[in-house]
């Protein structure tokens, strides 16, 4: 607000910006929340939140009520009287210390019981879970589906209503996998596999982030969870398994494919090849992705050109170098080629889904 107060905007513009700044976080809070009914995890968190909140209200009521009573009861005793008079003789209940110890201890034990119950129920790993190997990289995510031999980086596509078992590790520094609407943090540590699970009970697009400082672009290490109805998920998977990178349909796409082979193929694959992993994300099906640069920008041709030309400008310390020598026509061709790598009929970029 300080910046806006100093700049020379006219009053109506300032008012609009101020209203926008107030409403924007509200909208964001609606989209990302650790409370809610979208997953068993958030339901447990919400249950604990309500229990703790009720006890907190009770404690505040007792403390404020007691203070209020004392203030009103003795309001006629002035400062002078308080110093000179004998303190009033208030009758003290027997065993006061015992009562004041047992009540808080009881509250703590009740909260402990609820928490232990939630932890126990969440620790029960469901059978028939879809296994996804999650690997954190500076600053992107690889989601590998061992059952299907599929790598689909930065967007985790899962079926609605089926448990997803996460097997998480890191390729470099420590990261934390966290889709707040769906699951608890899972620490991704090099050389160690940490496990956790979640289930999304509602179809839609959910936000995810890295929850551990891991370098200059930690804040841009984002992902999406795309939750599809089971039929659509099965259709997606069967299409993916039969996927072949399409033949270039236009001159520009063919030129893009050639440029890709020269400039990009050392770090990026464009075909699912089980087990093979290069330095950068696998880009087969890139045209189906909602975002690029691990959630950095919406996946549009214009953004893709800007990203290829100068990725470090969008994401400091990213491994991908800038390509200042590519002409605008080269960038057009590359972007046309990369966006052509897709399964037709599977577009998830409609934000109204969430
Ligand atoms: Cu990865 Cu922060």
mmCIF file of C-alpha atoms and ligand atoms in Angstrom:
data_model
loop_
_atom_site.group_PDB
_atom_site.id
_atom_site.type_symbol
_atom_site.label_atom_id
_atom_site.label_comp_id
_atom_site.label_asym_id
_atom_site.label_seq_id
_atom_site.Cartn_x
_atom_site.Cartn_y
_atom_site.Cartn_z
ATOM 1 C CA UNK A 1 0.000 0.000 0.000
ATOM 2 C CA UNK A 2 2.972 2.267 0.719
ATOM 3 C CA UNK A 3 4.003 2.240 -2.937
ATOM 4 C CA UNK A 4 0.493 2.989 -4.125
ATOM 5 C CA UNK A 5 0.103 5.835 -1.644
ATOM 6 C CA UNK A 6 3.188 7.523 -3.047
ATOM 7 C CA UNK A 7 2.505 7.126 -6.758
ATOM 8 C CA UNK A 8 0.434 9.585 -8.696
ATOM 9 C CA UNK A 9 -2.616 7.502 -9.533
ATOM 10 C CA UNK A 10 -5.969 9.230 -9.523
ATOM 11 C CA UNK A 11 -8.253 8.468 -6.599
ATOM 12 C CA UNK A 12 -10.668 6.068 -8.444
ATOM 13 C CA UNK A 13 -7.728 3.972 -9.689
ATOM 14 C CA UNK A 14 -6.294 3.822 -6.198
ATOM 15 C CA UNK A 15 -9.649 2.744 -4.814
ATOM 16 C CA UNK A 16 -9.931 0.016 -7.471
ATOM 17 C CA UNK A 17 -6.431 -1.265 -6.703
ATOM 18 C CA UNK A 18 -7.116 -1.224 -2.967
ATOM 19 C CA UNK A 19 -10.373 -3.162 -3.438
ATOM 20 C CA UNK A 20 -8.541 -5.616 -5.734
ATOM 21 C CA UNK A 21 -5.808 -6.126 -3.149
ATOM 22 C CA UNK A 22 -8.391 -6.897 -0.494
ATOM 23 C CA UNK A 23 -10.389 -9.289 -2.707
ATOM 24 C CA UNK A 24 -7.448 -11.056 -4.371
ATOM 25 C CA UNK A 25 -6.224 -12.945 -1.291
ATOM 26 C CA UNK A 26 -9.818 -13.867 -0.522
ATOM 27 C CA UNK A 27 -10.109 -15.530 -3.924
ATOM 28 C CA UNK A 28 -6.788 -17.259 -3.403
ATOM 29 C CA UNK A 29 -7.811 -18.499 0.027
ATOM 30 C CA UNK A 30 -10.883 -20.026 -1.592
ATOM 31 C CA UNK A 31 -8.745 -22.004 -3.993
ATOM 32 C CA UNK A 32 -6.053 -23.210 -1.561
ATOM 33 C CA UNK A 33 -7.045 -24.453 1.860
ATOM 34 C CA UNK A 34 -5.934 -27.147 4.269
ATOM 35 C CA UNK A 35 -9.550 -27.386 5.451
ATOM 36 C CA UNK A 36 -12.458 -28.804 3.480
ATOM 37 C CA UNK A 37 -14.011 -31.995 2.266
ATOM 38 C CA UNK A 38 -11.952 -32.657 -0.873
ATOM 39 C CA UNK A 39 -9.771 -35.363 0.701
ATOM 40 C CA UNK A 40 -9.623 -37.581 3.816
ATOM 41 C CA UNK A 41 -6.600 -35.591 4.967
ATOM 42 C CA UNK A 42 -8.290 -32.171 4.895
ATOM 43 C CA UNK A 43 -11.367 -33.673 6.569
ATOM 44 C CA UNK A 44 -9.192 -34.883 9.470
ATOM 45 C CA UNK A 45 -7.460 -31.489 9.692
ATOM 46 C CA UNK A 46 -10.832 -29.739 9.710
ATOM 47 C CA UNK A 47 -12.162 -32.043 12.447
ATOM 48 C CA UNK A 48 -9.108 -31.306 14.650
ATOM 49 C CA UNK A 49 -9.358 -27.603 13.866
ATOM 50 C CA UNK A 50 -12.975 -27.497 15.057
ATOM 51 C CA UNK A 51 -12.206 -29.428 18.257
ATOM 52 C CA UNK A 52 -9.228 -27.179 19.128
ATOM 53 C CA UNK A 53 -11.254 -24.084 18.238
ATOM 54 C CA UNK A 54 -14.124 -25.113 20.558
ATOM 55 C CA UNK A 55 -11.744 -25.668 23.483
ATOM 56 C CA UNK A 56 -10.011 -22.354 22.717
ATOM 57 C CA UNK A 57 -13.361 -20.537 22.758
ATOM 58 C CA UNK A 58 -14.202 -22.199 26.092
ATOM 59 C CA UNK A 59 -10.843 -21.163 27.619
ATOM 60 C CA UNK A 60 -11.105 -17.589 26.318
ATOM 61 C CA UNK A 61 -14.684 -17.368 27.664
ATOM 62 C CA UNK A 62 -13.620 -18.573 31.132
ATOM 63 C CA UNK A 63 -10.579 -16.251 31.316
ATOM 64 C CA UNK A 64 -12.331 -13.157 29.920
ATOM 65 C CA UNK A 65 -15.451 -13.955 31.979
ATOM 66 C CA UNK A 66 -13.386 -14.235 35.179
ATOM 67 C CA UNK A 67 -11.581 -10.978 34.434
ATOM 68 C CA UNK A 68 -14.862 -9.242 33.652
ATOM 69 C CA UNK A 69 -16.385 -10.494 36.875
ATOM 70 C CA UNK A 70 -13.462 -9.198 38.962
ATOM 71 C CA UNK A 71 -13.458 -5.813 37.171
ATOM 72 C CA UNK A 72 -17.203 -5.308 37.678
ATOM 73 C CA UNK A 73 -17.385 -6.780 41.183
ATOM 74 C CA UNK A 74 -14.648 -4.532 42.545
ATOM 75 C CA UNK A 75 -15.129 -1.482 40.322
ATOM 76 C CA UNK A 76 -15.940 0.778 43.311
ATOM 77 C CA UNK A 77 -12.630 0.119 45.026
ATOM 78 C CA UNK A 78 -10.477 3.065 43.867
ATOM 79 C CA UNK A 79 -6.715 3.028 43.574
ATOM 80 C CA UNK A 80 -6.366 4.576 47.058
ATOM 81 C CA UNK A 81 -8.673 1.994 48.571
ATOM 82 C CA UNK A 82 -6.716 -0.810 46.932
ATOM 83 C CA UNK A 83 -3.509 0.406 48.570
ATOM 84 C CA UNK A 84 -4.895 1.236 51.998
ATOM 85 C CA UNK A 85 -7.655 -1.284 52.556
ATOM 86 C CA UNK A 86 -7.263 -4.892 53.406
ATOM 87 C CA UNK A 87 -7.720 -7.136 50.399
ATOM 88 C CA UNK A 88 -11.309 -8.447 50.345
ATOM 89 C CA UNK A 89 -11.644 -11.899 51.765
ATOM 90 C CA UNK A 90 -12.784 -14.030 48.849
ATOM 91 C CA UNK A 91 -13.679 -17.591 49.774
ATOM 92 C CA UNK A 92 -11.309 -20.063 48.048
ATOM 93 C CA UNK A 93 -12.593 -23.470 47.005
ATOM 94 C CA UNK A 94 -10.906 -26.420 48.667
ATOM 95 C CA UNK A 95 -8.170 -28.126 46.606
ATOM 96 C CA UNK A 96 -7.904 -25.133 44.236
ATOM 97 C CA UNK A 97 -4.423 -26.140 43.046
ATOM 98 C CA UNK A 98 -5.595 -29.654 42.255
ATOM 99 C CA UNK A 99 -8.592 -28.359 40.301
ATOM 100 C CA UNK A 100 -6.439 -25.877 38.350
ATOM 101 C CA UNK A 101 -4.024 -28.670 37.448
ATOM 102 C CA UNK A 102 -6.532 -31.370 36.571
ATOM 103 C CA UNK A 103 -8.727 -29.234 34.249
ATOM 104 C CA UNK A 104 -5.911 -28.093 31.884
ATOM 105 C CA UNK A 105 -4.377 -31.564 31.969
ATOM 106 C CA UNK A 106 -7.758 -33.009 31.021
ATOM 107 C CA UNK A 107 -8.060 -30.571 28.099
ATOM 108 C CA UNK A 108 -4.571 -31.452 26.846
ATOM 109 C CA UNK A 109 -5.317 -35.182 27.116
ATOM 110 C CA UNK A 110 -8.590 -34.805 25.196
ATOM 111 C CA UNK A 111 -6.803 -32.879 22.409
ATOM 112 C CA UNK A 112 -4.047 -35.501 22.406
ATOM 113 C CA UNK A 113 -6.685 -38.236 22.043
ATOM 114 C CA UNK A 114 -8.310 -36.564 19.041
ATOM 115 C CA UNK A 115 -4.915 -35.920 17.412
ATOM 116 C CA UNK A 116 -3.708 -39.496 17.984
ATOM 117 C CA UNK A 117 -6.966 -40.795 16.498
ATOM 118 C CA UNK A 118 -6.494 -38.639 13.374
ATOM 119 C CA UNK A 119 -2.824 -39.618 13.003
ATOM 120 C CA UNK A 120 -3.715 -43.289 13.368
ATOM 121 C CA UNK A 121 -6.513 -43.177 10.810
ATOM 122 C CA UNK A 122 -4.340 -41.238 8.307
ATOM 123 C CA UNK A 123 -1.450 -43.675 8.816
ATOM 124 C CA UNK A 124 -3.598 -46.575 7.538
ATOM 125 C CA UNK A 125 -2.402 -46.900 3.960
ATOM 126 C CA UNK A 126 -5.273 -47.919 1.685
ATOM 127 C CA UNK A 127 -4.983 -50.984 -0.509
ATOM 128 C CA UNK A 128 -5.131 -50.704 -4.326
ATOM 129 C CA UNK A 129 -3.448 -47.308 -4.360
ATOM 130 C CA UNK A 130 -2.036 -45.867 -7.569
ATOM 131 C CA UNK A 131 1.731 -45.632 -7.000
ATOM 132 C CA UNK A 132 3.496 -42.459 -8.178
ATOM 133 C CA UNK A 133 7.235 -41.920 -7.758
ATOM 134 C CA UNK A 134 7.815 -38.222 -7.069
ATOM 135 C CA UNK A 135 11.323 -36.832 -7.558
ATOM 136 C CA UNK A 136 12.170 -33.239 -6.671
ATOM 137 C CA UNK A 137 14.682 -31.330 -8.815
ATOM 138 C CA UNK A 138 15.849 -27.711 -8.630
ATOM 139 C CA UNK A 139 13.170 -26.486 -9.562
ATOM 140 C CA UNK A 140 10.691 -28.947 -10.990
ATOM 141 C CA UNK A 141 8.954 -32.248 -10.255
ATOM 142 C CA UNK A 142 9.021 -35.575 -11.999
ATOM 143 C CA UNK A 143 5.904 -37.703 -11.566
ATOM 144 C CA UNK A 144 6.644 -41.260 -12.649
ATOM 145 C CA UNK A 145 3.891 -43.888 -12.854
ATOM 146 C CA UNK A 146 5.743 -47.232 -12.619
ATOM 147 C CA UNK A 147 2.587 -49.193 -13.462
ATOM 148 C CA UNK A 148 2.228 -47.380 -16.795
ATOM 149 C CA UNK A 149 5.871 -46.549 -17.619
ATOM 150 C CA UNK A 150 4.859 -42.891 -17.782
ATOM 151 C CA UNK A 151 6.722 -39.719 -16.835
ATOM 152 C CA UNK A 152 4.466 -36.673 -16.668
ATOM 153 C CA UNK A 153 6.456 -33.870 -15.029
ATOM 154 C CA UNK A 154 4.999 -30.973 -13.047
ATOM 155 C CA UNK A 155 1.368 -32.034 -13.389
ATOM 156 C CA UNK A 156 0.175 -34.983 -11.370
ATOM 157 C CA UNK A 157 -2.813 -36.568 -13.110
ATOM 158 C CA UNK A 158 -4.791 -38.842 -10.758
ATOM 159 C CA UNK A 159 -8.202 -40.519 -10.700
ATOM 160 C CA UNK A 160 -10.952 -39.126 -8.487
ATOM 161 C CA UNK A 161 -11.774 -41.340 -5.492
ATOM 162 C CA UNK A 162 -8.730 -43.625 -5.723
ATOM 163 C CA UNK A 163 -5.887 -43.458 -3.195
ATOM 164 C CA UNK A 164 -2.534 -42.312 -4.567
ATOM 165 C CA UNK A 165 0.600 -43.670 -2.928
ATOM 166 C CA UNK A 166 3.496 -41.217 -3.151
ATOM 167 C CA UNK A 167 7.050 -42.569 -3.086
ATOM 168 C CA UNK A 168 9.100 -39.407 -2.764
ATOM 169 C CA UNK A 169 12.784 -38.645 -3.137
ATOM 170 C CA UNK A 170 15.047 -35.877 -4.433
ATOM 171 C CA UNK A 171 17.729 -35.706 -7.100
ATOM 172 C CA UNK A 172 19.653 -32.817 -5.537
ATOM 173 C CA UNK A 173 18.709 -30.866 -2.394
ATOM 174 C CA UNK A 174 15.829 -31.332 0.026
ATOM 175 C CA UNK A 175 12.353 -30.428 -1.283
ATOM 176 C CA UNK A 176 8.899 -30.926 0.180
ATOM 177 C CA UNK A 177 5.935 -32.147 -1.876
ATOM 178 C CA UNK A 178 2.788 -30.378 -0.714
ATOM 179 C CA UNK A 179 -0.631 -30.091 -2.369
ATOM 180 C CA UNK A 180 -2.380 -28.291 0.559
ATOM 181 C CA UNK A 181 -5.945 -29.235 -0.456
ATOM 182 C CA UNK A 182 -5.135 -32.924 -0.623
ATOM 183 C CA UNK A 183 -2.204 -34.148 1.440
ATOM 184 C CA UNK A 184 0.262 -33.521 4.225
ATOM 185 C CA UNK A 185 3.872 -32.565 3.493
ATOM 186 C CA UNK A 186 6.104 -35.333 2.198
ATOM 187 C CA UNK A 187 9.833 -34.641 2.605
ATOM 188 C CA UNK A 188 11.868 -35.383 -0.521
ATOM 189 C CA UNK A 189 15.423 -36.186 0.581
ATOM 190 C CA UNK A 190 18.262 -37.432 -1.669
ATOM 191 C CA UNK A 191 18.980 -41.124 -1.138
ATOM 192 C CA UNK A 192 15.845 -41.736 0.929
ATOM 193 C CA UNK A 193 12.321 -42.740 -0.134
ATOM 194 C CA UNK A 194 9.550 -41.217 1.964
ATOM 195 C CA UNK A 195 5.987 -42.401 1.587
ATOM 196 C CA UNK A 196 2.611 -40.806 2.013
ATOM 197 C CA UNK A 197 -0.804 -41.039 0.436
ATOM 198 C CA UNK A 198 -3.824 -38.957 -0.457
ATOM 199 C CA UNK A 199 -7.171 -39.344 -2.120
ATOM 200 C CA UNK A 200 -8.957 -36.626 -4.037
ATOM 201 C CA UNK A 201 -12.713 -37.043 -3.720
ATOM 202 C CA UNK A 202 -13.614 -34.215 -6.092
ATOM 203 C CA UNK A 203 -12.489 -33.775 -9.712
ATOM 204 C CA UNK A 204 -10.696 -30.529 -10.513
ATOM 205 C CA UNK A 205 -7.331 -28.832 -10.638
ATOM 206 C CA UNK A 206 -5.444 -28.371 -7.384
ATOM 207 C CA UNK A 207 -2.352 -26.338 -6.608
ATOM 208 C CA UNK A 208 0.843 -27.772 -5.201
ATOM 209 C CA UNK A 209 4.110 -26.270 -4.082
ATOM 210 C CA UNK A 210 7.527 -26.983 -2.634
ATOM 211 C CA UNK A 211 7.451 -26.313 1.093
ATOM 212 C CA UNK A 212 11.169 -26.266 1.830
ATOM 213 C CA UNK A 213 13.609 -23.525 0.860
ATOM 214 C CA UNK A 214 15.668 -25.195 -1.862
ATOM 215 C CA UNK A 215 17.338 -22.362 -3.774
ATOM 216 C CA UNK A 216 16.698 -19.056 -5.502
ATOM 217 C CA UNK A 217 13.626 -20.296 -7.357
ATOM 218 C CA UNK A 218 12.064 -22.247 -4.503
ATOM 219 C CA UNK A 219 8.971 -20.019 -4.737
ATOM 220 C CA UNK A 220 8.584 -21.011 -8.408
ATOM 221 C CA UNK A 221 8.726 -24.732 -7.767
ATOM 222 C CA UNK A 222 5.017 -25.327 -8.261
ATOM 223 C CA UNK A 223 2.859 -28.101 -9.653
ATOM 224 C CA UNK A 224 -0.761 -28.943 -10.340
ATOM 225 C CA UNK A 225 -2.770 -31.989 -9.401
ATOM 226 C CA UNK A 226 -5.279 -32.756 -12.141
ATOM 227 C CA UNK A 227 -8.010 -34.960 -10.667
ATOM 228 C CA UNK A 228 -10.057 -36.704 -13.355
ATOM 229 C CA UNK A 229 -13.243 -38.788 -13.052
ATOM 230 C CA UNK A 230 -12.182 -42.493 -13.199
ATOM 231 C CA UNK A 231 -13.455 -43.024 -16.781
ATOM 232 C CA UNK A 232 -11.573 -40.030 -18.083
ATOM 233 C CA UNK A 233 -8.425 -41.034 -16.190
ATOM 234 C CA UNK A 234 -8.548 -44.550 -17.679
ATOM 235 C CA UNK A 235 -9.059 -43.102 -21.158
ATOM 236 C CA UNK A 236 -6.115 -40.736 -20.626
ATOM 237 C CA UNK A 237 -3.837 -43.565 -19.472
ATOM 238 C CA UNK A 238 -4.759 -45.882 -22.334
ATOM 239 C CA UNK A 239 -4.153 -43.060 -24.847
ATOM 240 C CA UNK A 240 -0.814 -42.289 -23.180
ATOM 241 C CA UNK A 241 0.302 -45.900 -23.442
ATOM 242 C CA UNK A 242 -0.312 -45.874 -27.196
ATOM 243 C CA UNK A 243 1.227 -42.441 -27.644
ATOM 244 C CA UNK A 244 3.690 -41.811 -30.453
ATOM 245 C CA UNK A 245 5.101 -38.343 -31.015
ATOM 246 C CA UNK A 246 3.022 -37.075 -33.995
ATOM 247 C CA UNK A 247 4.579 -36.484 -37.403
ATOM 248 C CA UNK A 248 5.029 -32.735 -38.094
ATOM 249 C CA UNK A 249 1.811 -31.491 -39.700
ATOM 250 C CA UNK A 250 3.134 -28.161 -41.021
ATOM 251 C CA UNK A 251 6.383 -26.725 -42.359
ATOM 252 C CA UNK A 252 6.795 -24.652 -39.204
ATOM 253 C CA UNK A 253 6.343 -27.682 -36.919
ATOM 254 C CA UNK A 254 8.883 -29.644 -38.985
ATOM 255 C CA UNK A 255 11.355 -26.786 -38.637
ATOM 256 C CA UNK A 256 10.613 -26.708 -34.892
ATOM 257 C CA UNK A 257 11.301 -30.442 -34.628
ATOM 258 C CA UNK A 258 14.662 -29.908 -36.307
ATOM 259 C CA UNK A 259 15.545 -27.024 -33.981
ATOM 260 C CA UNK A 260 14.444 -29.098 -30.986
ATOM 261 C CA UNK A 261 16.783 -31.939 -32.027
ATOM 262 C CA UNK A 262 19.687 -29.474 -32.293
ATOM 263 C CA UNK A 263 19.038 -27.266 -29.250
ATOM 264 C CA UNK A 264 16.910 -29.144 -26.708
ATOM 265 C CA UNK A 265 17.188 -32.916 -27.152
ATOM 266 C CA UNK A 266 20.315 -33.251 -24.990
ATOM 267 C CA UNK A 267 18.175 -32.454 -21.925
ATOM 268 C CA UNK A 268 14.563 -33.218 -22.905
ATOM 269 C CA UNK A 269 12.891 -36.372 -24.198
ATOM 270 C CA UNK A 270 9.788 -36.131 -26.378
ATOM 271 C CA UNK A 271 8.852 -39.795 -26.237
ATOM 272 C CA UNK A 272 8.002 -41.944 -23.234
ATOM 273 C CA UNK A 273 10.935 -44.293 -22.806
ATOM 274 C CA UNK A 274 10.600 -46.226 -19.595
ATOM 275 C CA UNK A 275 13.393 -45.600 -17.118
ATOM 276 C CA UNK A 276 15.309 -43.063 -19.203
ATOM 277 C CA UNK A 277 15.703 -39.687 -17.527
ATOM 278 C CA UNK A 278 17.663 -36.723 -18.897
ATOM 279 C CA UNK A 279 18.604 -33.506 -17.069
ATOM 280 C CA UNK A 280 15.346 -31.726 -17.885
ATOM 281 C CA UNK A 281 11.674 -32.723 -17.753
ATOM 282 C CA UNK A 282 10.258 -35.193 -20.277
ATOM 283 C CA UNK A 283 8.305 -33.101 -22.803
ATOM 284 C CA UNK A 284 6.196 -35.733 -24.513
ATOM 285 C CA UNK A 285 2.582 -34.559 -24.094
ATOM 286 C CA UNK A 286 3.861 -31.049 -23.389
ATOM 287 C CA UNK A 287 0.923 -29.666 -25.377
ATOM 288 C CA UNK A 288 -1.485 -31.130 -22.799
ATOM 289 C CA UNK A 289 0.106 -29.275 -19.896
ATOM 290 C CA UNK A 290 -1.650 -26.391 -18.198
ATOM 291 C CA UNK A 291 1.538 -24.617 -17.148
ATOM 292 C CA UNK A 292 5.174 -24.401 -18.170
ATOM 293 C CA UNK A 293 8.352 -23.967 -16.150
ATOM 294 C CA UNK A 294 6.862 -26.010 -13.234
ATOM 295 C CA UNK A 295 3.849 -23.779 -12.718
ATOM 296 C CA UNK A 296 5.734 -20.577 -13.561
ATOM 297 C CA UNK A 297 3.509 -19.484 -16.488
ATOM 298 C CA UNK A 298 0.287 -20.580 -18.188
ATOM 299 C CA UNK A 299 1.169 -22.790 -21.155
ATOM 300 C CA UNK A 300 0.488 -20.474 -24.104
ATOM 301 C CA UNK A 301 2.523 -20.083 -27.329
ATOM 302 C CA UNK A 302 3.581 -16.542 -26.337
ATOM 303 C CA UNK A 303 4.722 -17.603 -22.854
ATOM 304 C CA UNK A 304 6.535 -20.602 -24.276
ATOM 305 C CA UNK A 305 8.531 -18.363 -26.639
ATOM 306 C CA UNK A 306 9.430 -16.004 -23.785
ATOM 307 C CA UNK A 307 10.429 -18.953 -21.610
ATOM 308 C CA UNK A 308 12.695 -20.591 -24.250
ATOM 309 C CA UNK A 309 14.355 -17.254 -25.051
ATOM 310 C CA UNK A 310 15.142 -16.470 -21.420
ATOM 311 C CA UNK A 311 14.193 -19.088 -18.825
ATOM 312 C CA UNK A 312 16.632 -17.744 -16.166
ATOM 313 C CA UNK A 313 14.872 -14.383 -16.450
ATOM 314 C CA UNK A 314 11.696 -16.054 -15.170
ATOM 315 C CA UNK A 315 13.347 -18.455 -12.773
ATOM 316 C CA UNK A 316 16.746 -17.555 -11.276
ATOM 317 C CA UNK A 317 19.262 -20.433 -11.088
ATOM 318 C CA UNK A 318 17.168 -22.664 -13.348
ATOM 319 C CA UNK A 319 19.391 -25.210 -15.141
ATOM 320 C CA UNK A 320 17.889 -24.341 -18.528
ATOM 321 C CA UNK A 321 20.030 -21.675 -20.239
ATOM 322 C CA UNK A 322 18.726 -18.655 -22.154
ATOM 323 C CA UNK A 323 18.677 -18.932 -25.965
ATOM 324 C CA UNK A 324 19.215 -15.328 -27.079
ATOM 325 C CA UNK A 325 20.347 -16.329 -30.578
ATOM 326 C CA UNK A 326 17.057 -17.914 -31.602
ATOM 327 C CA UNK A 327 15.132 -15.632 -33.930
ATOM 328 C CA UNK A 328 11.449 -14.887 -33.503
ATOM 329 C CA UNK A 329 10.715 -17.291 -36.396
ATOM 330 C CA UNK A 330 12.792 -20.004 -34.670
ATOM 331 C CA UNK A 331 10.851 -19.453 -31.448
ATOM 332 C CA UNK A 332 7.544 -19.623 -33.350
ATOM 333 C CA UNK A 333 8.610 -22.922 -34.916
ATOM 334 C CA UNK A 334 9.837 -24.416 -31.637
ATOM 335 C CA UNK A 335 6.706 -23.381 -29.814
ATOM 336 C CA UNK A 336 4.464 -24.769 -32.587
ATOM 337 C CA UNK A 337 6.361 -28.072 -32.453
ATOM 338 C CA UNK A 338 6.280 -28.402 -28.657
ATOM 339 C CA UNK A 339 2.596 -27.561 -28.417
ATOM 340 C CA UNK A 340 1.870 -30.153 -31.114
ATOM 341 C CA UNK A 341 3.141 -32.876 -28.736
ATOM 342 C CA UNK A 342 -0.220 -33.729 -27.276
ATOM 343 C CA UNK A 343 -3.086 -36.136 -26.969
ATOM 344 C CA UNK A 344 -6.070 -34.547 -28.679
ATOM 345 C CA UNK A 345 -9.207 -34.281 -26.544
ATOM 346 C CA UNK A 346 -7.479 -33.959 -23.164
ATOM 347 C CA UNK A 347 -7.406 -30.267 -22.354
ATOM 348 C CA UNK A 348 -7.371 -29.347 -18.686
ATOM 349 C CA UNK A 349 -6.552 -25.683 -18.930
ATOM 350 C CA UNK A 350 -10.127 -24.539 -18.326
ATOM 351 C CA UNK A 351 -9.933 -22.825 -14.941
ATOM 352 C CA UNK A 352 -13.690 -23.186 -14.429
ATOM 353 C CA UNK A 353 -12.963 -26.816 -13.549
ATOM 354 C CA UNK A 354 -11.705 -25.594 -10.220
HETATM 355 CU CU1 LIG B 1 12.056 -27.308 -3.916
HETATM 356 CU CU2 LIG B 1 11.680 -25.490 -2.467
#
